[in-house]
Amino acid sequence: ESSRLHQRATCTRMSAPPCAEANSAKATLLVSIEPPFRLRMASASWLHAFELVEEDLHTSSLHSIVGEGSCRDTAMLLWSAISEGRHTAVRMVVYAFGGGALLADIET
């Protein structure tokens, strides 16, 4: 599993899916709800920020995104939705390898 994605994160819950205009300014990530919770799709801005190519997604999981520095409420929301097979979407501030902040929408 890739350890290249570990980062600090702060977050807020999304009340509705983001509009197309907002998505153009931030990263988007889609995560599988089936174990081992692989990353299924990422926007070009996500891949660029973490120096990844699409093939890297198949070896990375949600565990590499949600860690010690993540908002506990958001982590609980994600894991609860996954365990119940529900769709959820959260918005997190993640920090790219270069140190810059990136607004990311993460959906299951």
PDB file of N, CA and C in Angstrom:
ATOM      1  N   GLU A   1       0.829  -1.180   0.000  1.00  0.00           N
ATOM      2  CA  GLU A   1       0.000   0.000   0.000  1.00  0.00           C
ATOM      3  C   GLU A   1       0.870   1.238   0.000  1.00  0.00           C
ATOM      4  N   SER A   2       0.455   2.230  -0.736  1.00  0.00           N
ATOM      5  CA  SER A   2       1.241   3.450  -0.859  1.00  0.00           C
ATOM      6  C   SER A   2       1.231   4.254   0.423  1.00  0.00           C
ATOM      7  N   SER A   3       2.413   4.661   0.860  1.00  0.00           N
ATOM      8  CA  SER A   3       2.494   5.537   2.028  1.00  0.00           C
ATOM      9  C   SER A   3       2.759   6.964   1.588  1.00  0.00           C
ATOM     10  N   ARG A   4       2.741   7.234   0.307  1.00  0.00           N
ATOM     11  CA  ARG A   4       3.041   8.557  -0.226  1.00  0.00           C
ATOM     12  C   ARG A   4       1.926   9.556   0.010  1.00  0.00           C
ATOM     13  N   LEU A   5       0.738   9.117   0.418  1.00  0.00           N
ATOM     14  CA  LEU A   5      -0.382  10.027   0.532  1.00  0.00           C
ATOM     15  C   LEU A   5      -0.607  10.571   1.932  1.00  0.00           C
ATOM     16  N   HIS A   6       0.135  10.104   2.922  1.00  0.00           N
ATOM     17  CA  HIS A   6      -0.116  10.560   4.286  1.00  0.00           C
ATOM     18  C   HIS A   6       0.064  12.068   4.370  1.00  0.00           C
ATOM     19  N   GLN A   7      -0.897  12.733   4.992  1.00  0.00           N
ATOM     20  CA  GLN A   7      -0.829  14.177   5.136  1.00  0.00           C
ATOM     21  C   GLN A   7      -1.673  14.616   6.318  1.00  0.00           C
ATOM     22  N   ARG A   8      -1.426  15.847   6.768  1.00  0.00           N
ATOM     23  CA  ARG A   8      -2.266  16.445   7.793  1.00  0.00           C
ATOM     24  C   ARG A   8      -3.539  16.912   7.104  1.00  0.00           C
ATOM     25  N   ALA A   9      -4.654  16.921   7.835  1.00  0.00           N
ATOM     26  CA  ALA A   9      -5.889  17.372   7.213  1.00  0.00           C
ATOM     27  C   ALA A   9      -6.810  18.010   8.237  1.00  0.00           C
ATOM     28  N   THR A  10      -7.512  19.042   7.807  1.00  0.00           N
ATOM     29  CA  THR A  10      -8.619  19.602   8.560  1.00  0.00           C
ATOM     30  C   THR A  10      -9.809  19.492   7.638  1.00  0.00           C
ATOM     31  N   CYS A  11     -11.012  19.551   8.172  1.00  0.00           N
ATOM     32  CA  CYS A  11     -12.127  19.257   7.297  1.00  0.00           C
ATOM     33  C   CYS A  11     -13.446  19.833   7.785  1.00  0.00           C
ATOM     34  N   THR A  12     -14.399  19.850   6.866  1.00  0.00           N
ATOM     35  CA  THR A  12     -15.774  20.188   7.169  1.00  0.00           C
ATOM     36  C   THR A  12     -16.652  19.227   6.392  1.00  0.00           C
ATOM     37  N   ARG A  13     -17.834  18.945   6.895  1.00  0.00           N
ATOM     38  CA  ARG A  13     -18.763  18.072   6.172  1.00  0.00           C
ATOM     39  C   ARG A  13     -19.424  18.849   5.051  1.00  0.00           C
ATOM     40  N   MET A  14     -19.721  18.160   3.964  1.00  0.00           N
ATOM     41  CA  MET A  14     -20.417  18.785   2.844  1.00  0.00           C
ATOM     42  C   MET A  14     -21.896  18.489   2.991  1.00  0.00           C
ATOM     43  N   SER A  15     -22.725  19.499   2.891  1.00  0.00           N
ATOM     44  CA  SER A  15     -24.161  19.282   2.993  1.00  0.00           C
ATOM     45  C   SER A  15     -24.749  18.832   1.662  1.00  0.00           C
ATOM     46  N   ALA A  16     -24.079  19.128   0.585  1.00  0.00           N
ATOM     47  CA  ALA A  16     -24.551  18.735  -0.744  1.00  0.00           C
ATOM     48  C   ALA A  16     -23.337  18.559  -1.641  1.00  0.00           C
ATOM     49  N   PRO A  17     -23.478  17.801  -2.724  1.00  0.00           N
ATOM     50  CA  PRO A  17     -22.360  17.667  -3.652  1.00  0.00           C
ATOM     51  C   PRO A  17     -21.937  19.028  -4.166  1.00  0.00           C
ATOM     52  N   PRO A  18     -20.638  19.240  -4.375  1.00  0.00           N
ATOM     53  CA  PRO A  18     -20.167  20.540  -4.835  1.00  0.00           C
ATOM     54  C   PRO A  18     -20.605  20.819  -6.258  1.00  0.00           C
ATOM     55  N   CYS A  19     -20.732  22.079  -6.582  1.00  0.00           N
ATOM     56  CA  CYS A  19     -21.103  22.439  -7.945  1.00  0.00           C
ATOM     57  C   CYS A  19     -19.875  22.313  -8.850  1.00  0.00           C
ATOM     58  N   ALA A  20     -20.106  22.276 -10.139  1.00  0.00           N
ATOM     59  CA  ALA A  20     -19.009  22.103 -11.092  1.00  0.00           C
ATOM     60  C   ALA A  20     -17.999  23.227 -10.984  1.00  0.00           C
ATOM     61  N   GLU A  21     -18.462  24.453 -10.724  1.00  0.00           N
ATOM     62  CA  GLU A  21     -17.552  25.583 -10.616  1.00  0.00           C
ATOM     63  C   GLU A  21     -16.588  25.397  -9.446  1.00  0.00           C
ATOM     64  N   ALA A  22     -17.082  24.923  -8.312  1.00  0.00           N
ATOM     65  CA  ALA A  22     -16.234  24.712  -7.147  1.00  0.00           C
ATOM     66  C   ALA A  22     -15.244  23.578  -7.395  1.00  0.00           C
ATOM     67  N   ASN A  23     -15.665  22.534  -8.103  1.00  0.00           N
ATOM     68  CA  ASN A  23     -14.778  21.399  -8.362  1.00  0.00           C
ATOM     69  C   ASN A  23     -13.568  21.789  -9.192  1.00  0.00           C
ATOM     70  N   SER A  24     -13.680  22.808 -10.025  1.00  0.00           N
ATOM     71  CA  SER A  24     -12.560  23.182 -10.880  1.00  0.00           C
ATOM     72  C   SER A  24     -11.416  23.775 -10.067  1.00  0.00           C
ATOM     73  N   ALA A  25     -11.677  24.226  -8.848  1.00  0.00           N
ATOM     74  CA  ALA A  25     -10.654  24.882  -8.035  1.00  0.00           C
ATOM     75  C   ALA A  25     -10.086  23.964  -6.962  1.00  0.00           C
ATOM     76  N   LYS A  26     -10.532  22.727  -6.905  1.00  0.00           N
ATOM     77  CA  LYS A  26     -10.046  21.837  -5.865  1.00  0.00           C
ATOM     78  C   LYS A  26      -9.940  20.416  -6.391  1.00  0.00           C
ATOM     79  N   ALA A  27      -9.437  19.567  -5.546  1.00  0.00           N
ATOM     80  CA  ALA A  27      -9.232  18.175  -5.918  1.00  0.00           C
ATOM     81  C   ALA A  27     -10.449  17.346  -5.552  1.00  0.00           C
ATOM     82  N   THR A  28     -10.690  16.293  -6.315  1.00  0.00           N
ATOM     83  CA  THR A  28     -11.791  15.384  -6.050  1.00  0.00           C
ATOM     84  C   THR A  28     -11.254  13.959  -6.019  1.00  0.00           C
ATOM     85  N   LEU A  29     -11.741  13.178  -5.055  1.00  0.00           N
ATOM     86  CA  LEU A  29     -11.299  11.806  -4.886  1.00  0.00           C
ATOM     87  C   LEU A  29     -12.504  10.926  -4.635  1.00  0.00           C
ATOM     88  N   LEU A  30     -12.588   9.796  -5.321  1.00  0.00           N
ATOM     89  CA  LEU A  30     -13.658   8.823  -5.140  1.00  0.00           C
ATOM     90  C   LEU A  30     -13.048   7.568  -4.553  1.00  0.00           C
ATOM     91  N   VAL A  31     -13.657   7.068  -3.455  1.00  0.00           N
ATOM     92  CA  VAL A  31     -13.125   5.931  -2.704  1.00  0.00           C
ATOM     93  C   VAL A  31     -14.132   4.788  -2.729  1.00  0.00           C
ATOM     94  N   SER A  32     -13.650   3.567  -2.897  1.00  0.00           N
ATOM     95  CA  SER A  32     -14.501   2.377  -2.877  1.00  0.00           C
ATOM     96  C   SER A  32     -14.992   2.105  -1.463  1.00  0.00           C
ATOM     97  N   ILE A  33     -16.241   1.638  -1.333  1.00  0.00           N
ATOM     98  CA  ILE A  33     -16.760   1.267  -0.016  1.00  0.00           C
ATOM     99  C   ILE A  33     -16.509  -0.208   0.296  1.00  0.00           C
ATOM    100  N   GLU A  34     -15.865  -0.910  -0.620  1.00  0.00           N
ATOM    101  CA  GLU A  34     -15.516  -2.315  -0.418  1.00  0.00           C
ATOM    102  C   GLU A  34     -14.089  -2.418   0.104  1.00  0.00           C
ATOM    103  N   PRO A  35     -13.859  -3.274   1.118  1.00  0.00           N
ATOM    104  CA  PRO A  35     -12.478  -3.454   1.609  1.00  0.00           C
ATOM    105  C   PRO A  35     -11.575  -3.881   0.470  1.00  0.00           C
ATOM    106  N   PRO A  36     -10.394  -3.381   0.387  1.00  0.00           N
ATOM    107  CA  PRO A  36      -9.657  -2.530   1.336  1.00  0.00           C
ATOM    108  C   PRO A  36      -9.814  -1.041   1.081  1.00  0.00           C
ATOM    109  N   PHE A  37     -10.953  -0.582   0.555  1.00  0.00           N
ATOM    110  CA  PHE A  37     -11.273   0.834   0.405  1.00  0.00           C
ATOM    111  C   PHE A  37     -10.280   1.563  -0.498  1.00  0.00           C
ATOM    112  N   ARG A  38     -10.062   0.998  -1.659  1.00  0.00           N
ATOM    113  CA  ARG A  38      -9.120   1.548  -2.639  1.00  0.00           C
ATOM    114  C   ARG A  38      -9.619   2.888  -3.187  1.00  0.00           C
ATOM    115  N   LEU A  39      -8.665   3.712  -3.580  1.00  0.00           N
ATOM    116  CA  LEU A  39      -8.992   4.949  -4.264  1.00  0.00           C
ATOM    117  C   LEU A  39      -9.398   4.572  -5.685  1.00  0.00           C
ATOM    118  N   ARG A  40     -10.573   5.012  -6.121  1.00  0.00           N
ATOM    119  CA  ARG A  40     -11.089   4.608  -7.428  1.00  0.00           C
ATOM    120  C   ARG A  40     -10.810   5.621  -8.517  1.00  0.00           C
ATOM    121  N   MET A  41     -10.880   6.908  -8.166  1.00  0.00           N
ATOM    122  CA  MET A  41     -10.696   7.939  -9.163  1.00  0.00           C
ATOM    123  C   MET A  41     -10.212   9.203  -8.460  1.00  0.00           C
ATOM    124  N   ALA A  42      -9.347   9.943  -9.129  1.00  0.00           N
ATOM    125  CA  ALA A  42      -8.848  11.204  -8.582  1.00  0.00           C
ATOM    126  C   ALA A  42      -8.760  12.231  -9.705  1.00  0.00           C
ATOM    127  N   SER A  43      -9.025  13.463  -9.347  1.00  0.00           N
ATOM    128  CA  SER A  43      -8.912  14.540 -10.330  1.00  0.00           C
ATOM    129  C   SER A  43      -7.443  14.797 -10.644  1.00  0.00           C
ATOM    130  N   ALA A  44      -7.216  15.473 -11.748  1.00  0.00           N
ATOM    131  CA  ALA A  44      -5.847  15.796 -12.158  1.00  0.00           C
ATOM    132  C   ALA A  44      -5.137  16.636 -11.104  1.00  0.00           C
ATOM    133  N   SER A  45      -5.867  17.535 -10.441  1.00  0.00           N
ATOM    134  CA  SER A  45      -5.225  18.368  -9.425  1.00  0.00           C
ATOM    135  C   SER A  45      -4.770  17.543  -8.221  1.00  0.00           C
ATOM    136  N   TRP A  46      -5.512  16.491  -7.852  1.00  0.00           N
ATOM    137  CA  TRP A  46      -5.104  15.591  -6.762  1.00  0.00           C
ATOM    138  C   TRP A  46      -3.838  14.835  -7.168  1.00  0.00           C
ATOM    139  N   LEU A  47      -3.873  14.252  -8.340  1.00  0.00           N
ATOM    140  CA  LEU A  47      -2.718  13.485  -8.809  1.00  0.00           C
ATOM    141  C   LEU A  47      -1.472  14.367  -8.871  1.00  0.00           C
ATOM    142  N   HIS A  48      -1.624  15.569  -9.380  1.00  0.00           N
ATOM    143  CA  HIS A  48      -0.488  16.482  -9.491  1.00  0.00           C
ATOM    144  C   HIS A  48       0.051  16.868  -8.112  1.00  0.00           C
ATOM    145  N   ALA A  49      -0.828  17.191  -7.164  1.00  0.00           N
ATOM    146  CA  ALA A  49      -0.411  17.634  -5.832  1.00  0.00           C
ATOM    147  C   ALA A  49       0.389  16.566  -5.096  1.00  0.00           C
ATOM    148  N   PHE A  50       0.050  15.288  -5.338  1.00  0.00           N
ATOM    149  CA  PHE A  50       0.721  14.195  -4.630  1.00  0.00           C
ATOM    150  C   PHE A  50       1.674  13.407  -5.525  1.00  0.00           C
ATOM    151  N   GLU A  51       1.992  14.000  -6.676  1.00  0.00           N
ATOM    152  CA  GLU A  51       2.966  13.413  -7.595  1.00  0.00           C
ATOM    153  C   GLU A  51       2.639  11.954  -7.908  1.00  0.00           C
ATOM    154  N   LEU A  52       1.372  11.723  -8.231  1.00  0.00           N
ATOM    155  CA  LEU A  52       0.892  10.381  -8.542  1.00  0.00           C
ATOM    156  C   LEU A  52       0.439  10.297  -9.988  1.00  0.00           C
ATOM    157  N   VAL A  53       0.343   9.081 -10.471  1.00  0.00           N
ATOM    158  CA  VAL A  53      -0.298   8.803 -11.752  1.00  0.00           C
ATOM    159  C   VAL A  53      -1.498   7.920 -11.440  1.00  0.00           C
ATOM    160  N   GLU A  54      -2.416   7.818 -12.378  1.00  0.00           N
ATOM    161  CA  GLU A  54      -3.646   7.056 -12.115  1.00  0.00           C
ATOM    162  C   GLU A  54      -3.385   5.625 -11.653  1.00  0.00           C
ATOM    163  N   GLU A  55      -2.324   5.001 -12.161  1.00  0.00           N
ATOM    164  CA  GLU A  55      -2.015   3.630 -11.776  1.00  0.00           C
ATOM    165  C   GLU A  55      -1.716   3.517 -10.278  1.00  0.00           C
ATOM    166  N   ASP A  56      -1.229   4.594  -9.652  1.00  0.00           N
ATOM    167  CA  ASP A  56      -0.948   4.588  -8.216  1.00  0.00           C
ATOM    168  C   ASP A  56      -2.215   4.449  -7.378  1.00  0.00           C
ATOM    169  N   LEU A  57      -3.355   4.854  -7.917  1.00  0.00           N
ATOM    170  CA  LEU A  57      -4.609   4.785  -7.165  1.00  0.00           C
ATOM    171  C   LEU A  57      -4.971   3.357  -6.805  1.00  0.00           C
ATOM    172  N   HIS A  58      -4.637   2.409  -7.659  1.00  0.00           N
ATOM    173  CA  HIS A  58      -5.008   1.013  -7.443  1.00  0.00           C
ATOM    174  C   HIS A  58      -4.256   0.376  -6.279  1.00  0.00           C
ATOM    175  N   THR A  59      -3.203   1.026  -5.796  1.00  0.00           N
ATOM    176  CA  THR A  59      -2.434   0.486  -4.670  1.00  0.00           C
ATOM    177  C   THR A  59      -2.567   1.364  -3.431  1.00  0.00           C
ATOM    178  N   SER A  60      -3.454   2.360  -3.485  1.00  0.00           N
ATOM    179  CA  SER A  60      -3.657   3.268  -2.358  1.00  0.00           C
ATOM    180  C   SER A  60      -5.069   3.103  -1.817  1.00  0.00           C
ATOM    181  N   SER A  61      -5.236   3.303  -0.526  1.00  0.00           N
ATOM    182  CA  SER A  61      -6.564   3.150   0.064  1.00  0.00           C
ATOM    183  C   SER A  61      -6.912   4.350   0.930  1.00  0.00           C
ATOM    184  N   LEU A  62      -8.151   4.361   1.402  1.00  0.00           N
ATOM    185  CA  LEU A  62      -8.622   5.414   2.281  1.00  0.00           C
ATOM    186  C   LEU A  62      -7.764   5.502   3.540  1.00  0.00           C
ATOM    187  N   HIS A  63      -7.206   4.381   3.969  1.00  0.00           N
ATOM    188  CA  HIS A  63      -6.336   4.383   5.151  1.00  0.00           C
ATOM    189  C   HIS A  63      -5.140   5.310   4.957  1.00  0.00           C
ATOM    190  N   SER A  64      -4.703   5.500   3.726  1.00  0.00           N
ATOM    191  CA  SER A  64      -3.558   6.370   3.469  1.00  0.00           C
ATOM    192  C   SER A  64      -3.949   7.845   3.463  1.00  0.00           C
ATOM    193  N   ILE A  65      -5.239   8.140   3.473  1.00  0.00           N
ATOM    194  CA  ILE A  65      -5.715   9.520   3.454  1.00  0.00           C
ATOM    195  C   ILE A  65      -6.166   9.953   4.847  1.00  0.00           C
ATOM    196  N   VAL A  66      -6.947   9.108   5.503  1.00  0.00           N
ATOM    197  CA  VAL A  66      -7.511   9.440   6.803  1.00  0.00           C
ATOM    198  C   VAL A  66      -6.614   8.840   7.874  1.00  0.00           C
ATOM    199  N   GLY A  67      -5.898   9.705   8.560  1.00  0.00           N
ATOM    200  CA  GLY A  67      -4.953   9.247   9.570  1.00  0.00           C
ATOM    201  C   GLY A  67      -4.961  10.130  10.800  1.00  0.00           C
ATOM    202  N   GLU A  68      -3.847  10.138  11.502  1.00  0.00           N
ATOM    203  CA  GLU A  68      -3.707  10.862  12.763  1.00  0.00           C
ATOM    204  C   GLU A  68      -4.052  12.343  12.660  1.00  0.00           C
ATOM    205  N   GLY A  69      -3.672  12.983  11.573  1.00  0.00           N
ATOM    206  CA  GLY A  69      -3.910  14.415  11.433  1.00  0.00           C
ATOM    207  C   GLY A  69      -5.287  14.777  10.922  1.00  0.00           C
ATOM    208  N   SER A  70      -6.117  13.790  10.644  1.00  0.00           N
ATOM    209  CA  SER A  70      -7.447  14.053  10.090  1.00  0.00           C
ATOM    210  C   SER A  70      -8.429  14.455  11.174  1.00  0.00           C
ATOM    211  N   CYS A  71      -9.400  15.227  10.787  1.00  0.00           N
ATOM    212  CA  CYS A  71     -10.495  15.604  11.680  1.00  0.00           C
ATOM    213  C   CYS A  71     -11.201  14.327  12.143  1.00  0.00           C
ATOM    214  N   ARG A  72     -11.286  14.131  13.447  1.00  0.00           N
ATOM    215  CA  ARG A  72     -11.894  12.892  13.972  1.00  0.00           C
ATOM    216  C   ARG A  72     -13.354  12.767  13.591  1.00  0.00           C
ATOM    217  N   ASP A  73     -14.108  13.884  13.605  1.00  0.00           N
ATOM    218  CA  ASP A  73     -15.524  13.826  13.228  1.00  0.00           C
ATOM    219  C   ASP A  73     -15.699  13.364  11.788  1.00  0.00           C
ATOM    220  N   THR A  74     -14.873  13.888  10.906  1.00  0.00           N
ATOM    221  CA  THR A  74     -14.970  13.514   9.496  1.00  0.00           C
ATOM    222  C   THR A  74     -14.546  12.067   9.291  1.00  0.00           C
ATOM    223  N   ALA A  75     -13.491  11.649   9.962  1.00  0.00           N
ATOM    224  CA  ALA A  75     -13.061  10.252   9.861  1.00  0.00           C
ATOM    225  C   ALA A  75     -14.176   9.326  10.329  1.00  0.00           C
ATOM    226  N   MET A  76     -14.827   9.671  11.435  1.00  0.00           N
ATOM    227  CA  MET A  76     -15.938   8.844  11.941  1.00  0.00           C
ATOM    228  C   MET A  76     -17.086   8.816  10.945  1.00  0.00           C
ATOM    229  N   LEU A  77     -17.381   9.958  10.323  1.00  0.00           N
ATOM    230  CA  LEU A  77     -18.442  10.021   9.318  1.00  0.00           C
ATOM    231  C   LEU A  77     -18.128   9.097   8.140  1.00  0.00           C
ATOM    232  N   LEU A  78     -16.896   9.172   7.639  1.00  0.00           N
ATOM    233  CA  LEU A  78     -16.500   8.320   6.515  1.00  0.00           C
ATOM    234  C   LEU A  78     -16.610   6.842   6.872  1.00  0.00           C
ATOM    235  N   TRP A  79     -15.999   6.437   7.976  1.00  0.00           N
ATOM    236  CA  TRP A  79     -15.995   5.019   8.344  1.00  0.00           C
ATOM    237  C   TRP A  79     -17.388   4.514   8.682  1.00  0.00           C
ATOM    238  N   SER A  80     -18.228   5.362   9.282  1.00  0.00           N
ATOM    239  CA  SER A  80     -19.604   4.968   9.586  1.00  0.00           C
ATOM    240  C   SER A  80     -20.381   4.724   8.294  1.00  0.00           C
ATOM    241  N   ALA A  81     -20.266   5.634   7.340  1.00  0.00           N
ATOM    242  CA  ALA A  81     -20.959   5.480   6.061  1.00  0.00           C
ATOM    243  C   ALA A  81     -20.480   4.228   5.342  1.00  0.00           C
ATOM    244  N   ILE A  82     -19.190   3.987   5.352  1.00  0.00           N
ATOM    245  CA  ILE A  82     -18.645   2.801   4.685  1.00  0.00           C
ATOM    246  C   ILE A  82     -19.168   1.531   5.346  1.00  0.00           C
ATOM    247  N   SER A  83     -19.165   1.491   6.673  1.00  0.00           N
ATOM    248  CA  SER A  83     -19.616   0.273   7.366  1.00  0.00           C
ATOM    249  C   SER A  83     -21.102   0.000   7.133  1.00  0.00           C
ATOM    250  N   GLU A  84     -21.866   1.066   6.855  1.00  0.00           N
ATOM    251  CA  GLU A  84     -23.301   0.913   6.599  1.00  0.00           C
ATOM    252  C   GLU A  84     -23.632   0.868   5.110  1.00  0.00           C
ATOM    253  N   GLY A  85     -22.605   0.943   4.255  1.00  0.00           N
ATOM    254  CA  GLY A  85     -22.820   0.894   2.814  1.00  0.00           C
ATOM    255  C   GLY A  85     -23.499   2.136   2.263  1.00  0.00           C
ATOM    256  N   ARG A  86     -23.365   3.271   2.951  1.00  0.00           N
ATOM    257  CA  ARG A  86     -23.993   4.513   2.518  1.00  0.00           C
ATOM    258  C   ARG A  86     -23.012   5.397   1.756  1.00  0.00           C
ATOM    259  N   HIS A  87     -23.557   6.224   0.873  1.00  0.00           N
ATOM    260  CA  HIS A  87     -22.768   7.250   0.194  1.00  0.00           C
ATOM    261  C   HIS A  87     -22.523   8.389   1.181  1.00  0.00           C
ATOM    262  N   THR A  88     -21.349   8.959   1.142  1.00  0.00           N
ATOM    263  CA  THR A  88     -21.063  10.171   1.910  1.00  0.00           C
ATOM    264  C   THR A  88     -20.052  11.002   1.145  1.00  0.00           C
ATOM    265  N   ALA A  89     -20.025  12.273   1.448  1.00  0.00           N
ATOM    266  CA  ALA A  89     -19.058  13.175   0.835  1.00  0.00           C
ATOM    267  C   ALA A  89     -18.577  14.151   1.908  1.00  0.00           C
ATOM    268  N   VAL A  90     -17.284  14.358   1.944  1.00  0.00           N
ATOM    269  CA  VAL A  90     -16.694  15.294   2.897  1.00  0.00           C
ATOM    270  C   VAL A  90     -15.748  16.226   2.152  1.00  0.00           C
ATOM    271  N   ARG A  91     -15.479  17.336   2.739  1.00  0.00           N
ATOM    272  CA  ARG A  91     -14.514  18.290   2.186  1.00  0.00           C
ATOM    273  C   ARG A  91     -13.394  18.421   3.214  1.00  0.00           C
ATOM    274  N   MET A  92     -12.164  18.257   2.755  1.00  0.00           N
ATOM    275  CA  MET A  92     -11.011  18.332   3.640  1.00  0.00           C
ATOM    276  C   MET A  92      -9.956  19.250   3.034  1.00  0.00           C
ATOM    277  N   VAL A  93      -9.216  19.899   3.903  1.00  0.00           N
ATOM    278  CA  VAL A  93      -8.029  20.612   3.466  1.00  0.00           C
ATOM    279  C   VAL A  93      -6.881  19.632   3.639  1.00  0.00           C
ATOM    280  N   VAL A  94      -6.202  19.331   2.552  1.00  0.00           N
ATOM    281  CA  VAL A  94      -5.047  18.430   2.590  1.00  0.00           C
ATOM    282  C   VAL A  94      -3.824  19.223   2.166  1.00  0.00           C
ATOM    283  N   TYR A  95      -2.679  18.745   2.571  1.00  0.00           N
ATOM    284  CA  TYR A  95      -1.440  19.450   2.265  1.00  0.00           C
ATOM    285  C   TYR A  95      -0.602  18.616   1.313  1.00  0.00           C
ATOM    286  N   ALA A  96      -0.325  19.188   0.151  1.00  0.00           N
ATOM    287  CA  ALA A  96       0.456  18.513  -0.877  1.00  0.00           C
ATOM    288  C   ALA A  96       1.904  18.397  -0.433  1.00  0.00           C
ATOM    289  N   PHE A  97       2.680  17.600  -1.152  1.00  0.00           N
ATOM    290  CA  PHE A  97       4.086  17.392  -0.809  1.00  0.00           C
ATOM    291  C   PHE A  97       4.861  18.696  -0.769  1.00  0.00           C
ATOM    292  N   GLY A  98       4.482  19.657  -1.607  1.00  0.00           N
ATOM    293  CA  GLY A  98       5.160  20.943  -1.627  1.00  0.00           C
ATOM    294  C   GLY A  98       4.762  21.851  -0.472  1.00  0.00           C
ATOM    295  N   GLY A  99       3.796  21.403   0.348  1.00  0.00           N
ATOM    296  CA  GLY A  99       3.360  22.174   1.500  1.00  0.00           C
ATOM    297  C   GLY A  99       2.132  23.023   1.269  1.00  0.00           C
ATOM    298  N   GLY A 100       1.714  23.170   0.022  1.00  0.00           N
ATOM    299  CA  GLY A 100       0.542  23.976  -0.282  1.00  0.00           C
ATOM    300  C   GLY A 100      -0.753  23.286   0.114  1.00  0.00           C
ATOM    301  N   ALA A 101      -1.718  24.078   0.560  1.00  0.00           N
ATOM    302  CA  ALA A 101      -3.028  23.544   0.935  1.00  0.00           C
ATOM    303  C   ALA A 101      -3.871  23.305  -0.310  1.00  0.00           C
ATOM    304  N   LEU A 102      -4.663  22.261  -0.272  1.00  0.00           N
ATOM    305  CA  LEU A 102      -5.524  21.884  -1.385  1.00  0.00           C
ATOM    306  C   LEU A 102      -6.882  21.501  -0.816  1.00  0.00           C
ATOM    307  N   LEU A 103      -7.950  22.103  -1.318  1.00  0.00           N
ATOM    308  CA  LEU A 103      -9.291  21.758  -0.888  1.00  0.00           C
ATOM    309  C   LEU A 103      -9.716  20.513  -1.648  1.00  0.00           C
ATOM    310  N   ALA A 104     -10.061  19.457  -0.927  1.00  0.00           N
ATOM    311  CA  ALA A 104     -10.385  18.180  -1.568  1.00  0.00           C
ATOM    312  C   ALA A 104     -11.767  17.700  -1.165  1.00  0.00           C
ATOM    313  N   ASP A 105     -12.537  17.259  -2.141  1.00  0.00           N
ATOM    314  CA  ASP A 105     -13.814  16.581  -1.892  1.00  0.00           C
ATOM    315  C   ASP A 105     -13.536  15.094  -1.982  1.00  0.00           C
ATOM    316  N   ILE A 106     -13.931  14.360  -0.945  1.00  0.00           N
ATOM    317  CA  ILE A 106     -13.735  12.921  -0.904  1.00  0.00           C
ATOM    318  C   ILE A 106     -15.094  12.267  -0.788  1.00  0.00           C
ATOM    319  N   GLU A 107     -15.405  11.370  -1.725  1.00  0.00           N
ATOM    320  CA  GLU A 107     -16.706  10.698  -1.743  1.00  0.00           C
ATOM    321  C   GLU A 107     -16.524   9.198  -1.714  1.00  0.00           C
ATOM    322  N   THR A 108     -17.507   8.534  -1.098  1.00  0.00           N
ATOM    323  CA  THR A 108     -17.523   7.063  -1.124  1.00  0.00           C
ATOM    324  C   THR A 108     -18.603   6.618  -2.061  1.00  0.00           C
TER     325      THR A 108
END
